[in-house]
Coordinates of C-alpha atoms and ligand atoms in Angstrom, one line a residue:
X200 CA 0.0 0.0 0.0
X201 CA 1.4 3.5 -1.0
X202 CA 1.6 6.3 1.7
X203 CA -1.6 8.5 0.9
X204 CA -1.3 11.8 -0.9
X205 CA -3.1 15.1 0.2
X206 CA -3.7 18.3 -1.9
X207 CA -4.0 21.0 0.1
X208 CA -4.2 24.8 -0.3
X209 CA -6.4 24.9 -3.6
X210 CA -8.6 27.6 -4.9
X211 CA -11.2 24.9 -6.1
X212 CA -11.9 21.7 -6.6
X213 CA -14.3 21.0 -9.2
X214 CA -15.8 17.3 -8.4
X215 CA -17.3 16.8 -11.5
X216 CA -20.7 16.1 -10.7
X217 CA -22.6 19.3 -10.4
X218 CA -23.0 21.8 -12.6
X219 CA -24.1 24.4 -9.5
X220 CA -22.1 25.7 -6.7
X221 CA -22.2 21.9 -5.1
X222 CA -19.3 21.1 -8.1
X223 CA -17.3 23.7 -6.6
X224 CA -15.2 23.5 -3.4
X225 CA -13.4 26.1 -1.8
X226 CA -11.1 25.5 1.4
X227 CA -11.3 21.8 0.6
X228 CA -8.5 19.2 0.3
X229 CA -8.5 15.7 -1.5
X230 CA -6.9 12.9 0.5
X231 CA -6.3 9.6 -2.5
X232 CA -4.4 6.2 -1.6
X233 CA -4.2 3.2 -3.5
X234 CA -4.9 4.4 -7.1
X235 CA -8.2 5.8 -5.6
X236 CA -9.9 8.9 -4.1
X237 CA -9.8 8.1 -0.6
X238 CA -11.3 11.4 1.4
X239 CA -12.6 15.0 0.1
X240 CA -13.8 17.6 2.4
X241 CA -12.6 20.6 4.8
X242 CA -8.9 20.6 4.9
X243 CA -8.6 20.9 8.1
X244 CA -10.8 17.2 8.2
X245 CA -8.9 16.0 6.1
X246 CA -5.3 16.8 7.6
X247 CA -6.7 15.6 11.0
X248 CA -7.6 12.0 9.2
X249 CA -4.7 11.6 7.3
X250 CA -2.0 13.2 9.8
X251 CA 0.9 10.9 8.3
X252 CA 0.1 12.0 4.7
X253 CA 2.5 13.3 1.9
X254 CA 1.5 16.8 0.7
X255 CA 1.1 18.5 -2.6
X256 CA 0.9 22.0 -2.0
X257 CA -1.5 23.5 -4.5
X258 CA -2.6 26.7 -3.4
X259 CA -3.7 29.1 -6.3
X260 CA -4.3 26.3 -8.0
X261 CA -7.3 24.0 -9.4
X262 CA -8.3 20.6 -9.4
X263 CA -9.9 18.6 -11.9
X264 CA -10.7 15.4 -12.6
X265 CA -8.7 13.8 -15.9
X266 CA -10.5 15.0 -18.4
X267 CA -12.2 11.8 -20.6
X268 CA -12.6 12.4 -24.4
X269 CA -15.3 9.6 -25.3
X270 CA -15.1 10.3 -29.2
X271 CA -11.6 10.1 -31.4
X272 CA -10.4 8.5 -34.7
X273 CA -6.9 8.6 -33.4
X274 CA -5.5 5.8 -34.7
X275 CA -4.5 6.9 -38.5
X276 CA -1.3 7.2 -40.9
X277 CA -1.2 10.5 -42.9
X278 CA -2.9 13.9 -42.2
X279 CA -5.2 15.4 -44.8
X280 CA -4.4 19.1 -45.1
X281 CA -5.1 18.8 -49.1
X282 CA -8.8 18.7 -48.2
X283 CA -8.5 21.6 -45.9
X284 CA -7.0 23.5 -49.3
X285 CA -9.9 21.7 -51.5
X286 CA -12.4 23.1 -48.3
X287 CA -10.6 26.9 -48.2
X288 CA -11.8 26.6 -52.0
X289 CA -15.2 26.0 -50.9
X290 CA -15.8 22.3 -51.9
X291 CA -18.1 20.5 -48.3
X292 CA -17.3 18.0 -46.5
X293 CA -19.5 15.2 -47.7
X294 CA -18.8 16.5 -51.3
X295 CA -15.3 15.7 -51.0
X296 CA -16.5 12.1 -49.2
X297 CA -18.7 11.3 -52.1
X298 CA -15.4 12.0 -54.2
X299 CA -13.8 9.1 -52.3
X300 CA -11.7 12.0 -50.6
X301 CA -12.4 12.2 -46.7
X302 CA -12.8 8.6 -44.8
X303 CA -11.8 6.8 -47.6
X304 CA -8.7 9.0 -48.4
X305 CA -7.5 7.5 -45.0
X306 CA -8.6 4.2 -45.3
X307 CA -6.6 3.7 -48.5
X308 CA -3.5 4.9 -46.4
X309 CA -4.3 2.8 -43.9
X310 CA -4.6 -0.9 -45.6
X311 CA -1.4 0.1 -46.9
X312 CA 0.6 0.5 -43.1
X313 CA 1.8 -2.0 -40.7
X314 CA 0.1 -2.5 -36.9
X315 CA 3.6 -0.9 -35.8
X316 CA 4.3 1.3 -38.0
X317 CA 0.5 3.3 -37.1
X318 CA 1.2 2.6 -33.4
X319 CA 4.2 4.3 -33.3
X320 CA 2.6 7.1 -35.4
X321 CA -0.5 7.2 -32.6
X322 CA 1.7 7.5 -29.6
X323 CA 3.1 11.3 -30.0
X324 CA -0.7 12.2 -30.6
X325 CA -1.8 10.1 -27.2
X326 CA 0.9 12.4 -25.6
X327 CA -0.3 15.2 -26.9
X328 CA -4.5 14.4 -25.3
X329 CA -2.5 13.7 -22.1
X330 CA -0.1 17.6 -22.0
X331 CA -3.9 18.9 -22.3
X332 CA -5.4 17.0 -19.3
X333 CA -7.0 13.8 -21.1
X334 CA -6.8 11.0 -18.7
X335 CA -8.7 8.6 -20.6
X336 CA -9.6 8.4 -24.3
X337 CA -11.9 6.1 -26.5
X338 CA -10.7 5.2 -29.8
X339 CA -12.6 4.2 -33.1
X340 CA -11.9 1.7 -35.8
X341 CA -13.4 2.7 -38.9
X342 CA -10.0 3.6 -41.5
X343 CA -9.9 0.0 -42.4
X344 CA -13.4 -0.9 -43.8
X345 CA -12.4 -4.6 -44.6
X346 CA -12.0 -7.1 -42.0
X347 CA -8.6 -7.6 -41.9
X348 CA -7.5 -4.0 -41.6
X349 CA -10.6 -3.4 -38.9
X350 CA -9.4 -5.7 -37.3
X351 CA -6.0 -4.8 -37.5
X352 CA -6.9 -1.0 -36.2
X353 CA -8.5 -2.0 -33.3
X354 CA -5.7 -4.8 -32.4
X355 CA -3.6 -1.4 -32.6
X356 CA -6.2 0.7 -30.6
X357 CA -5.6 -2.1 -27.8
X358 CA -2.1 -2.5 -28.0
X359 CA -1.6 1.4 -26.9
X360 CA -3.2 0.8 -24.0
X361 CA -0.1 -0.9 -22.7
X362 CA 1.9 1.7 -24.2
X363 CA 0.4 5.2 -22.8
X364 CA -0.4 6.2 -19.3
X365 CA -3.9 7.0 -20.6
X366 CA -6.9 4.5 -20.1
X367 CA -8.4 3.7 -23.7
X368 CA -11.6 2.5 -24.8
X369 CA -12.0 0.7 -28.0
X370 CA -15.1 1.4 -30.3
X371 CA -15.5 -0.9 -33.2
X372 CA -16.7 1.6 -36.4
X373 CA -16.9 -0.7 -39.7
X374 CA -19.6 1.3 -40.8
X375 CA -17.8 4.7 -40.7
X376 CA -18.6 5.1 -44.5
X377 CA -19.1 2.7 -47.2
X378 CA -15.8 1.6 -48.8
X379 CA -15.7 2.6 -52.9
X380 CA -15.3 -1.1 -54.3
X381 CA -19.0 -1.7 -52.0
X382 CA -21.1 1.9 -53.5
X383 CA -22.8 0.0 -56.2
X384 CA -23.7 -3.3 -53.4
X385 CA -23.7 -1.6 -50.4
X386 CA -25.8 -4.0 -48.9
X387 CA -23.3 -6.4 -49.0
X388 CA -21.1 -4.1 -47.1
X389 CA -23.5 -3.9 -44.3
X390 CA -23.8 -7.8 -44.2
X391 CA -19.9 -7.7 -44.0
X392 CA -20.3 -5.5 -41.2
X393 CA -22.9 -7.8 -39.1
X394 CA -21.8 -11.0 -40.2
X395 CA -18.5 -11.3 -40.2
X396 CA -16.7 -8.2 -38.7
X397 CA -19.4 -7.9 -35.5
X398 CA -18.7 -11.4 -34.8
X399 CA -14.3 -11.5 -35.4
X400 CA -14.2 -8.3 -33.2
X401 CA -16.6 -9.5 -30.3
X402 CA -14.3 -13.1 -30.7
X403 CA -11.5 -11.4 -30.3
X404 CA -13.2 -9.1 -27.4
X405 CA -11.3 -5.9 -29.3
X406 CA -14.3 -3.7 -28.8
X407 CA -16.4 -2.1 -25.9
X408 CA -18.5 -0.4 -28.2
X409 CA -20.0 -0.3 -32.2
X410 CA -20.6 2.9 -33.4
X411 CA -22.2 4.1 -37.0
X412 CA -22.0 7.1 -39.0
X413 CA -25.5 7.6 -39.2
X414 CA -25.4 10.5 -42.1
X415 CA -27.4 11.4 -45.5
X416 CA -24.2 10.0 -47.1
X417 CA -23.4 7.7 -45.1
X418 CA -25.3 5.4 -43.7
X419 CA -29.2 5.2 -43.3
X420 CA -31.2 4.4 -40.3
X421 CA -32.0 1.5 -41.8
X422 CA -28.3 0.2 -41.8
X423 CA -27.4 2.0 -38.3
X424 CA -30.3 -0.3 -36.8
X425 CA -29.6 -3.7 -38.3
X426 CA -25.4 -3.1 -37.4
X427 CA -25.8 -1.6 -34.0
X428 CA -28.5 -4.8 -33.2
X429 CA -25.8 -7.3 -34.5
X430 CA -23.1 -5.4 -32.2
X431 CA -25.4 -5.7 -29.5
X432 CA -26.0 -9.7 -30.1
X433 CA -22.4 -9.7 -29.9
X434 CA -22.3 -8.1 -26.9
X435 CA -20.9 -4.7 -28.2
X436 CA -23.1 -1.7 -26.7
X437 CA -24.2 0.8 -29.4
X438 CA -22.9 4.1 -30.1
X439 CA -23.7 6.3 -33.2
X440 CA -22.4 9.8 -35.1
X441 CA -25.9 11.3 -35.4
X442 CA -27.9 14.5 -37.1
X443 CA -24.1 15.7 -37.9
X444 CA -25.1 18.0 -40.6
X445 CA -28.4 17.2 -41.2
X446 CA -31.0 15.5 -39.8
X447 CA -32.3 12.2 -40.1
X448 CA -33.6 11.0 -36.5
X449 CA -30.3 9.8 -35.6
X450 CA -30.6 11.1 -32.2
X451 CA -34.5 9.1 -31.9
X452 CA -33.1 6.1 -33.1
X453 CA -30.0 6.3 -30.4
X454 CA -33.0 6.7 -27.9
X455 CA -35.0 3.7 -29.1
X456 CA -31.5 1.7 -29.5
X457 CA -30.3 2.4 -25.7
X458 CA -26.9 3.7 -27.5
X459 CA -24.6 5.0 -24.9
X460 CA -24.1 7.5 -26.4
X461 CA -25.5 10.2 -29.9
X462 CA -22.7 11.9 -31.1
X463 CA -22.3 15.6 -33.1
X464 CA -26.2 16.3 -33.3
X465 CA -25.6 19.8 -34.9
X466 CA -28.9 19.1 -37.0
X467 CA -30.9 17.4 -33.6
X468 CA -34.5 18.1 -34.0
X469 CA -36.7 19.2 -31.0
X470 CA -38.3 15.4 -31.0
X471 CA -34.4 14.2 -31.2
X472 CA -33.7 16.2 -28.3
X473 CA -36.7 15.2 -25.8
X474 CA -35.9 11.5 -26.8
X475 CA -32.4 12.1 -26.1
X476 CA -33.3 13.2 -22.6
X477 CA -35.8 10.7 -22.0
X478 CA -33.2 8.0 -22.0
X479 CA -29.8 7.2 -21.1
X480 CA -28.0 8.3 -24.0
X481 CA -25.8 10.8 -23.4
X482 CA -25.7 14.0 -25.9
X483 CA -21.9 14.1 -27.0
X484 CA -21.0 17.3 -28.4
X485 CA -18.0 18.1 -30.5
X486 CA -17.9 21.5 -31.3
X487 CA -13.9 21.4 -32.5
X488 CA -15.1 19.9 -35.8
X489 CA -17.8 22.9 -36.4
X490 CA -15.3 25.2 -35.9
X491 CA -12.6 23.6 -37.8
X492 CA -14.4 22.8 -41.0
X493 CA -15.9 26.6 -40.4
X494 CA -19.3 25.6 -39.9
X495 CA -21.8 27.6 -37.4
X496 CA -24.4 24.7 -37.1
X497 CA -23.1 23.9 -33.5
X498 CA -25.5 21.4 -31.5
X499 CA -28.1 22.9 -29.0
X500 CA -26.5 22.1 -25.6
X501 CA -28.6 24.9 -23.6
X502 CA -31.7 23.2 -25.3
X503 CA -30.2 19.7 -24.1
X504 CA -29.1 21.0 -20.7
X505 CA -32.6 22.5 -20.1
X506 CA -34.5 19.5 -21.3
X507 CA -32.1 17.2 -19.1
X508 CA -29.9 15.5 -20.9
X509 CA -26.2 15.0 -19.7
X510 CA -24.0 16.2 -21.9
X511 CA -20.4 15.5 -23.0
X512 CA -18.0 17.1 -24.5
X513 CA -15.1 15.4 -26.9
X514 CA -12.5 16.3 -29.4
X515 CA -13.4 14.2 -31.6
X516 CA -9.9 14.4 -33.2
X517 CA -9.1 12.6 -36.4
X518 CA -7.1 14.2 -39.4
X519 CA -10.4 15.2 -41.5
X520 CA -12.3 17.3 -39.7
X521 CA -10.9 17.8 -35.9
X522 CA -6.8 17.3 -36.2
X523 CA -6.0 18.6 -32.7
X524 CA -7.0 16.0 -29.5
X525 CA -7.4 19.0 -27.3
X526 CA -10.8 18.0 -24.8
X527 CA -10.2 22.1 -23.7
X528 CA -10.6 23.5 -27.0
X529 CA -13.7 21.5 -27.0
X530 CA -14.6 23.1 -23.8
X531 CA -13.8 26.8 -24.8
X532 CA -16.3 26.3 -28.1
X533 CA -18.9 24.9 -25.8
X534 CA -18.6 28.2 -23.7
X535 CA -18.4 30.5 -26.5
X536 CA -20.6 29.0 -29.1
X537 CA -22.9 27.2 -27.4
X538 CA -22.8 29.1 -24.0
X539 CA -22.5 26.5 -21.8
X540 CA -20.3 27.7 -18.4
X541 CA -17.3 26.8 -17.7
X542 CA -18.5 24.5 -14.8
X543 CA -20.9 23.0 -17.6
X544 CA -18.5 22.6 -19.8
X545 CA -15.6 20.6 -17.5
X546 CA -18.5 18.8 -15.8
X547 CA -19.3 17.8 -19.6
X548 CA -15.5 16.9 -20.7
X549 CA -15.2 14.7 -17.2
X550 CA -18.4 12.5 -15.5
X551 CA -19.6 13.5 -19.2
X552 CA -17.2 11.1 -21.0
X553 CA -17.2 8.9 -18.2
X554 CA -20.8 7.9 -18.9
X555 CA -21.1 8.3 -22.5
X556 CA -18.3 5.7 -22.3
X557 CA -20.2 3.8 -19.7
X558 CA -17.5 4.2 -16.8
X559 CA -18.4 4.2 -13.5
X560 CA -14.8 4.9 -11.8
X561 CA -14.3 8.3 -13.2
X562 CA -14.6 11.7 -14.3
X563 CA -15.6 13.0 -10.7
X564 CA -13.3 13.3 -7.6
X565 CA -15.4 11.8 -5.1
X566 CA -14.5 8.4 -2.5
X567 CA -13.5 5.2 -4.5
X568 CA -13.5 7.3 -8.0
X569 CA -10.2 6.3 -9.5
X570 CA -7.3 8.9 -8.7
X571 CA -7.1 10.5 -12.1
X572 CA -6.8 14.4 -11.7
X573 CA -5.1 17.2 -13.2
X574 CA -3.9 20.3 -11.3
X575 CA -4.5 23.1 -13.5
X576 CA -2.4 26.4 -13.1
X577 CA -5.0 28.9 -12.8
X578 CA -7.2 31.0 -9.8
X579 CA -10.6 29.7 -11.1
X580 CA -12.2 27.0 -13.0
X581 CA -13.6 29.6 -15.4
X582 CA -10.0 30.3 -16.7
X583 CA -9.5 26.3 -17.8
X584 CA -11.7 27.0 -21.3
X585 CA -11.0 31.1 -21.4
X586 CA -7.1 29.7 -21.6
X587 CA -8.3 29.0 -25.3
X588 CA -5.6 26.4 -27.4
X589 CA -3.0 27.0 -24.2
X590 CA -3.6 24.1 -21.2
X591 CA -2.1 26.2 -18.2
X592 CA -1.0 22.2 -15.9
X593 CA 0.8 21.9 -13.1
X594 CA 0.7 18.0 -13.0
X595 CA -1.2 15.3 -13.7
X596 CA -1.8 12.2 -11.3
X597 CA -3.3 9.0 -13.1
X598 CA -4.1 6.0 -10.8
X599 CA -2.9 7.9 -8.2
X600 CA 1.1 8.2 -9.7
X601 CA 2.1 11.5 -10.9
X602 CA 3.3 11.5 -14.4
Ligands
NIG27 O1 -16.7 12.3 -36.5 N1 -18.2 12.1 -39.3 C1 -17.6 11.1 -39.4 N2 -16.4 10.8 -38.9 C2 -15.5 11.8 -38.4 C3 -14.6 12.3 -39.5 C4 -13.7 11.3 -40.0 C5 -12.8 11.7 -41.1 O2 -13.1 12.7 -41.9 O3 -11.8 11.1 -41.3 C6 -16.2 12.8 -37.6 O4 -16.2 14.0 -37.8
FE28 FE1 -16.3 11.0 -35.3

């Protein structure tokens, strides 16, 4: 058993869980042992309790927990800055996707790279989510789009777990967009997806979760439902990229699945948004990819806040449309283009992610969460998102060792 830890002397400490005063505790020191949050509350309760305690002095300082991104694509071989020049020229998006540009740009790439070759190239970029607080990050499948390479991706996507500090969570995607040899038989591409991918993945146990773009484009409700029911059988729980750009129910059908999570919702109808709210699935916003492919159709968190749904923010990083896996960019755009606060916004990129990733031990600082927590260098949570692009940290404890 290690010695215990204390972190006295700072300004707050945001627990994670509220998004009213309750979240925010002033005078108030967190006592972790074990890997695991062990005592929060008064410091002077807390020294009395834990009198033989190490201390880490953190006064004008804040505390977080890790931040938990719950949506990336961060496994991947080349950037794609030629479609941000095709994009500055004013071809969209899904234009360039029907093209065979966008997903399938990458997916080329990556049938062509070995497991080590794109798991070196995925470590600097896991290094780079931790420097800006991420503790814990999901990772999609979904640049392979045949079984071997899927599989392949998502051997790589567990394989870093034992290679970063960071916890990740691996989300099968096959049906990230249909592959060009499959547009003229794409329901064979779907069967590929249930019949035989679904099943290798869940026999393999690679996977926690399946996820569908959902997406005029991409693929229809139809598809989502028959892929994210064969996941399911399978034992995978269901996840979708829904109502990105436009909508198409996405966000009911996440509802009527159970999916953990609905993802983007940029185009979320009102119906979309009281069945998201209704259920369990957690709203996942990624406001980074608005921004970066300069679109102003950003999702309606204080419509989702207000109708009670929890909320999560996420990077969403991959190298089409979000090439930065910086949770605290996300959480400056949800203050300042969907004006959520601050508290709303780290409340969202913490015990957020932790459920839309189904996690019970984190994203709060509360008894028997795990120890993950970042010390942030600022006077007041407010400053973590107003230090837009710039992650002010002091340190970072994951599992209760500092890294
Ligand atoms: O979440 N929308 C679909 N998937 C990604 C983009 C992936 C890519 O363009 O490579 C997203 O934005
Ligand atoms: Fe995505």
């Amino acid at each position: 058993l290690n010695t215990p830890l204390i972190f006295t002397g700072a300004a707050e400490i945001i627990t994670g869980r509220h998004t009213d005063e309750r979240g925010v505790l002033n005078h108030s020191a967190i006592a972790i042992a074990d890997g695991r949050v062990a005592a929060v509350g008064a410091t002077a309760d807390i020294l009395a309790q834990f009198a033989s305690a190490q201390q880490v002095d953190c006064t004008g300082q804040v505390i977080t927990p890790g931040l938990v991104d719950s949506h990336t694509h961060a496994v991947f071989g080349v950037w794609r800055a030629a479609e941000y020049d095709m994009r500055s020229r004013g071809l969209d998006y899904m234009e360039i996707a029907r093209r065979g540009g966008g997903i399938n740009a990458s997916v080329r790439d990556v049938r062509t790279r070995s497991e080590s070759e794109l798991l070196e190239l995925a470590l600097p970029r896991l290094e780079a989510a931790l420097a800006s607080g991420t503790t814990t990050i999901e990772i999609k499948s979904g640049y392979g789009l045949d079984v071997e390479s899927e599989l392949k991706l998502l051997r790589i996507i567990n394989a870093l777990a034992e290679r970063t500090a960071l916890t990740v969570v691996p989300t099968f995607l096959g049906a990230h967009d249909v592959p060009l040899d499959y547009r003229d038989r794409r329901g064979d591409y779907v069967r590929l997806v249930t019949d035989e991918m679904i099943p290798a993945v869940a026999g393999e146990k690679l996977a926690k979760f399946c996820d569908v773009f959902m997406e005029p484009g991409a693929f229809t409700a139809e598809e989502t439902r028959m892929i994210l029911e064969a996941g399911r059988k399978h034992g995978l729980l269901p996840k979708l990229h829904a109502d990105e750009f436009e909508n198409s129910g996405a966000a009911e059908l996440a509802a009527e699945l159970n999916a953990a999570s609905a993802d983007h919702l940029g185009a979320i109808s009102d119906r979309g948004i009281q069945a998201l709210a209704r259920s369990d699935a957690v709203a996942t916003l990624l406001p980074v990819t608005l921004l970066f492919l300069g679109k102003t159709g950003y999702a309606p968190a204080r419509r989702l806040i207000a109708a009670g749904a929890t909320v999560a923010l996420a990077s969403d990083f991959n190298p089409g449309t979000a090439p930065v896996p910086n949770l605290q960019l996300a959480m400056t755009l949800g203050c300042s283009q969907m004006r959520m606060t601050p508290l709303e916004a780290l409340v969202a990129a913490t015990s957020g992610g932790a459920k839309a990733l189904r996690l019970e031990d984190r994203g709060v600082l509360e008894p028997g969460a795990r120890a993950d927590l970042v010390v942030w260098q600022v006077a007041g949570h407010a400053e973590i998102p107003y230090r837009c692009g710039f992650a002010p940290i002091r340190g970072i404890w994951k599992g209760g060792k500092r890294l």
